[in-house]
CSV table of C-alpha atoms in Angstrom, one decimal:
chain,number,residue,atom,x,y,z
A,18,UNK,CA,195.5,140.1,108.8
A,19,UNK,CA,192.4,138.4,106.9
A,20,UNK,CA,191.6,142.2,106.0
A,21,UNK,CA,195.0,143.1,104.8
A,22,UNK,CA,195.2,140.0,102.5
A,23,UNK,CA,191.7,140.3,100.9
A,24,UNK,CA,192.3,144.4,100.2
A,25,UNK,CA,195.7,143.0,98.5
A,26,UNK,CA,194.1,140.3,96.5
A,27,UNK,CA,191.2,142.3,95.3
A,28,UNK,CA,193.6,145.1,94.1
A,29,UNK,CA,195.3,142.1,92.4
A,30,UNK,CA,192.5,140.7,90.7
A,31,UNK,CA,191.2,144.2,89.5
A,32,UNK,CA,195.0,145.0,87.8
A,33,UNK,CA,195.1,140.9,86.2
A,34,UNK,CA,190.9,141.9,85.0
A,35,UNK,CA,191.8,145.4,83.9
A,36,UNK,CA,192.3,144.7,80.1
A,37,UNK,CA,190.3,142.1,79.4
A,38,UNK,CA,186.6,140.5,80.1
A,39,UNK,CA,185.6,137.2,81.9
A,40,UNK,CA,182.1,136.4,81.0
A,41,UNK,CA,179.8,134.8,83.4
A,42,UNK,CA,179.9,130.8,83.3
A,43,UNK,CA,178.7,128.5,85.6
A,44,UNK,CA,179.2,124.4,85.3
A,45,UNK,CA,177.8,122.6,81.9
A,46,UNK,CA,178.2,125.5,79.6
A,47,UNK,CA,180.0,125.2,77.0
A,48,UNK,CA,183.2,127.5,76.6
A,49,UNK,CA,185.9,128.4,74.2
A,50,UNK,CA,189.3,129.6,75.9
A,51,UNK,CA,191.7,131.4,73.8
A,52,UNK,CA,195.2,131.2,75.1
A,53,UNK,CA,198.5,132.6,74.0
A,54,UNK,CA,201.6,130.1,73.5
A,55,UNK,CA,205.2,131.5,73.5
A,56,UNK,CA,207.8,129.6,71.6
A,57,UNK,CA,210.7,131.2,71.5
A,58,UNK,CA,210.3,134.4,70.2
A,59,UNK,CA,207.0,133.7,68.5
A,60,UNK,CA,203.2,133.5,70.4
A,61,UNK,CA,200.7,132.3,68.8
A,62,UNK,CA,196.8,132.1,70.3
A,63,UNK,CA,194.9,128.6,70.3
A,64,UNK,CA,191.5,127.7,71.5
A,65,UNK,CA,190.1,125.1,73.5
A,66,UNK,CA,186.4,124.4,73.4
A,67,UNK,CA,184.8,122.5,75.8
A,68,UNK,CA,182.3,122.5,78.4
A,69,UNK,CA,183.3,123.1,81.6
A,70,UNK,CA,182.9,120.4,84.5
A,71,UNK,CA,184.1,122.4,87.5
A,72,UNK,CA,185.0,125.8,89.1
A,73,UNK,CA,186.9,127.1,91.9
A,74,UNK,CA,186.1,130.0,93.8
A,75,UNK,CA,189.0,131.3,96.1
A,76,UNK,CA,189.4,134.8,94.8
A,77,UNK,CA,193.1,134.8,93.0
A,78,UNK,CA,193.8,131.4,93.0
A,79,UNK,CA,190.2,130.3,90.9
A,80,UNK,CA,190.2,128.0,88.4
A,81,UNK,CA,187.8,126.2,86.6
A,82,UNK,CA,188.4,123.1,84.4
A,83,UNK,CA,186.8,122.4,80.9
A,84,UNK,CA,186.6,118.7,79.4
A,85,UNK,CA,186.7,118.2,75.6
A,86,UNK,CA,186.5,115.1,73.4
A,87,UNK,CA,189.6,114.6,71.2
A,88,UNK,CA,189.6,111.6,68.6
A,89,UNK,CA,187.5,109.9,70.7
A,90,UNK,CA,189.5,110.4,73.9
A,91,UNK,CA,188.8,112.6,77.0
A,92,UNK,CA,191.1,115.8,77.8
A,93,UNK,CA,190.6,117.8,80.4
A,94,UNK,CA,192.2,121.0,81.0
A,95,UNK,CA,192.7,122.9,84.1
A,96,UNK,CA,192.8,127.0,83.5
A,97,UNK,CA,193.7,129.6,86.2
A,98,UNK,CA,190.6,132.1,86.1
A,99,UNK,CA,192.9,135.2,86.4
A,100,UNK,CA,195.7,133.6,84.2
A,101,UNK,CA,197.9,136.1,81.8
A,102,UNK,CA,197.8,133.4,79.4
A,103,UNK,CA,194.3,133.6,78.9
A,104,UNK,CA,193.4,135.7,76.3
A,105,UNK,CA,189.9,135.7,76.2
A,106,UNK,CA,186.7,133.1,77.5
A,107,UNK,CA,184.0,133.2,75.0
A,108,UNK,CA,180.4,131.7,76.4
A,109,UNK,CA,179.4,129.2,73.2
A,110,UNK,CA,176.4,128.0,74.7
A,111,UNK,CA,174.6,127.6,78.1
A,112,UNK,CA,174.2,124.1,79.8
A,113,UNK,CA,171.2,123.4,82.3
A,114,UNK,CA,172.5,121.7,85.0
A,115,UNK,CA,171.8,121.2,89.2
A,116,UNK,CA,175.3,120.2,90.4
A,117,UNK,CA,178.3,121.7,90.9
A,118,UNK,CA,181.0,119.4,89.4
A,119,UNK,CA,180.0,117.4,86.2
A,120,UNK,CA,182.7,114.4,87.1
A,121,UNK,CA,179.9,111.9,85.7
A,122,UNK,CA,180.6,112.9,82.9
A,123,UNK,CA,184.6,110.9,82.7
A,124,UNK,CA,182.3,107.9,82.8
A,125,UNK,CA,180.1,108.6,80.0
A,126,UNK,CA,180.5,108.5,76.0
A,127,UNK,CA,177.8,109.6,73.2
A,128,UNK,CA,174.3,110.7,73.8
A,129,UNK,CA,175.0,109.8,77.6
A,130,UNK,CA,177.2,112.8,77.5
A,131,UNK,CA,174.8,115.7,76.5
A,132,UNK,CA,173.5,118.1,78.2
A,133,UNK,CA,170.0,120.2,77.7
A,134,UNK,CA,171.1,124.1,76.8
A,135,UNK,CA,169.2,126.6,78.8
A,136,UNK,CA,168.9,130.3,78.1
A,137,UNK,CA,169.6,132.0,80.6
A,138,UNK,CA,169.2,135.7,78.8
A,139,UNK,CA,171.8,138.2,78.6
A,140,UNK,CA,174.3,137.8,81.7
A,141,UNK,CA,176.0,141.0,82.8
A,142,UNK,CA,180.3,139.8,82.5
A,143,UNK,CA,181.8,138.7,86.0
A,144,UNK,CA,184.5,141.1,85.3
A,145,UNK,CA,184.0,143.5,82.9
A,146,UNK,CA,186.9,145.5,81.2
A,147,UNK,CA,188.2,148.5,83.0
A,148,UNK,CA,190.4,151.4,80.4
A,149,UNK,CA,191.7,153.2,83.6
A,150,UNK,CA,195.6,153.5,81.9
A,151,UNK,CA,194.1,156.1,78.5
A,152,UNK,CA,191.8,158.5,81.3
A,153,UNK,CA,195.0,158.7,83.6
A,154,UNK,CA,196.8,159.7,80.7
A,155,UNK,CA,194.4,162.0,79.4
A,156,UNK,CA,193.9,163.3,83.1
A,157,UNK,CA,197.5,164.1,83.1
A,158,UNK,CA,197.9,165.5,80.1
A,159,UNK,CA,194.9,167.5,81.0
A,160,UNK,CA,196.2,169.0,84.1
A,161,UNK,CA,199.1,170.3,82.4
A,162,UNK,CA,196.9,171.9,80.0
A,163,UNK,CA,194.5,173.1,82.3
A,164,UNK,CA,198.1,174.3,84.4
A,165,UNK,CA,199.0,176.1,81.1
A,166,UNK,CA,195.6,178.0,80.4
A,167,UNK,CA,195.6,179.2,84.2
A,168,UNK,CA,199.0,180.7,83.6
A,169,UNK,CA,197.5,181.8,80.1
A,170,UNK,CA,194.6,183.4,81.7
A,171,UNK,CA,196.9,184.9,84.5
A,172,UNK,CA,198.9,186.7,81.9
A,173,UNK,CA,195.8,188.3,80.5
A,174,UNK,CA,193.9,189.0,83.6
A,175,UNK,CA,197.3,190.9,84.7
A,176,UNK,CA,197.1,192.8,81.2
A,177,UNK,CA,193.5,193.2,81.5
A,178,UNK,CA,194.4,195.4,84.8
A,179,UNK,CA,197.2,197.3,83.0
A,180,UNK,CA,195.3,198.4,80.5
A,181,UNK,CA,191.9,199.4,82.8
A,182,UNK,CA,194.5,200.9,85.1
A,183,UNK,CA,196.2,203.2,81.8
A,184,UNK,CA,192.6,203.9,80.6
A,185,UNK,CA,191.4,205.2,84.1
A,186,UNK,CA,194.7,207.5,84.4
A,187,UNK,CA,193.6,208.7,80.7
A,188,UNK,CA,189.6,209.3,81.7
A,189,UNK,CA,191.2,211.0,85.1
A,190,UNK,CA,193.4,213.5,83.1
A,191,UNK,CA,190.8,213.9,80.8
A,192,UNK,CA,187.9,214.6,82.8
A,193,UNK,CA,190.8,217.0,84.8
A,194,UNK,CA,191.7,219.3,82.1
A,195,UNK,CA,188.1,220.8,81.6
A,196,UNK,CA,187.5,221.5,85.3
A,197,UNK,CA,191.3,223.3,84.7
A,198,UNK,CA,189.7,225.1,81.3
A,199,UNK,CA,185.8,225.7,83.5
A,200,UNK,CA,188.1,227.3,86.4
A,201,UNK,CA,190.3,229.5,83.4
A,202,UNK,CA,187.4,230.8,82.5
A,203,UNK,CA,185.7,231.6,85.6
A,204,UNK,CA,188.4,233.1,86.6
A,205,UNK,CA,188.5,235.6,83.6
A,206,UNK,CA,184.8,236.1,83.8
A,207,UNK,CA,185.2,237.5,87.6
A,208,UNK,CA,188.1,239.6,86.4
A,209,UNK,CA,186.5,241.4,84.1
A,210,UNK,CA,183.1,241.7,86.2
A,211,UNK,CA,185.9,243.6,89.1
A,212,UNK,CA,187.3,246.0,86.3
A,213,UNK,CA,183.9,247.0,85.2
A,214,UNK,CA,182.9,247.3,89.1
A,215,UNK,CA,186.2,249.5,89.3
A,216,UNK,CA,185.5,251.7,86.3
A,217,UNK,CA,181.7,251.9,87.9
């Protein structure tokens, strides 16, 4: 059963990560997370930059949660990983930290706060962006060329054959009526050699 549910949520995550990118993040770096609002009719994308305190690993269902100061007061926002309102996670910069949840950070204000960046080089994304939906399309549309140029070449291989099998039938008659002319004329050479054996 434990089999059946991860083969289902890993097709799930690979259909939510198909069209866009998650970068890799880890806890302290600082990240800026686009997200699309819908009012009405209308969306509209807004950003919230922050560094990010906490994540959650549990295939579909992670999260992590970022923490931003806002006129002096703390806001903390909690975003689903594989969310369709999350447009894009951009990496701003890259925290050196040894835990795994920055919660001491609620408690602290100013210089307190900061944390030392660390370069960590370039990080291959945790999910990169897969165009699957364009090469199916040009796949099909493919095999019903390549379904078209069979029957194309078919056509001509069938009037290839037609025309070797009329130009053979030619050659044959051809190549028939000299043997019919070389016989003619043996023929009249031995009648004459008979009447000049018969006047002999």
């Amino acid at each position: 059963m434990s089999n059946l549910l991860q083969t289902f949520e890993k097709k799930q995550i690979e259909k939510l990560t198909g069209k866009k990118r998650i970068p890799t993040f880890r806890t302290g770096d600082t990240l800026k997370v686009t997200i699309r609002i819908t009012e009405g009719d209308k969306s509209r994308l807004q950003a919230f930059e922050g560094m990010c305190i906490a994540r959650k690993n549990n295939s579909v269902n992670s999260n992590f949660t970022v923490r931003k100061l806002s006129h002096g007061e703390g806001v903390e926002r909690v975003f689903p990983l594989f969310g369709p309102m999350i447009e894009k996670i951009e990496v701003v910069r890259k925290g050196d930290v040894r835990r795994a949840k920055l919660y001491y950070l609620r408690d602290r204000t100013g210089k307190k706060a900061r944390i030392a960046d660390r370069d960590r080089g370039d990080e291959a994304d945790q999910y990169a962006m897969i165009e699957e939906d364009p090469v199916q399309e040009l796949s099909s549309n493919e095999s019903e060329s390549s379904v078209e140029t069979k029957q194309e070449t078919a056509n001509e291989v069938k009037e290839e054959k037609e025309v070797k099998a009329v130009q053979y039938k030619q050659e044959e008659e051809s190549s028939e009526e000299p043997n019919v002319e070389e016989k003619k004329e043996e023929a009249t050479a031995e009648d004459a050699e008979n009447k000049t054996d018969e006047k002999s």
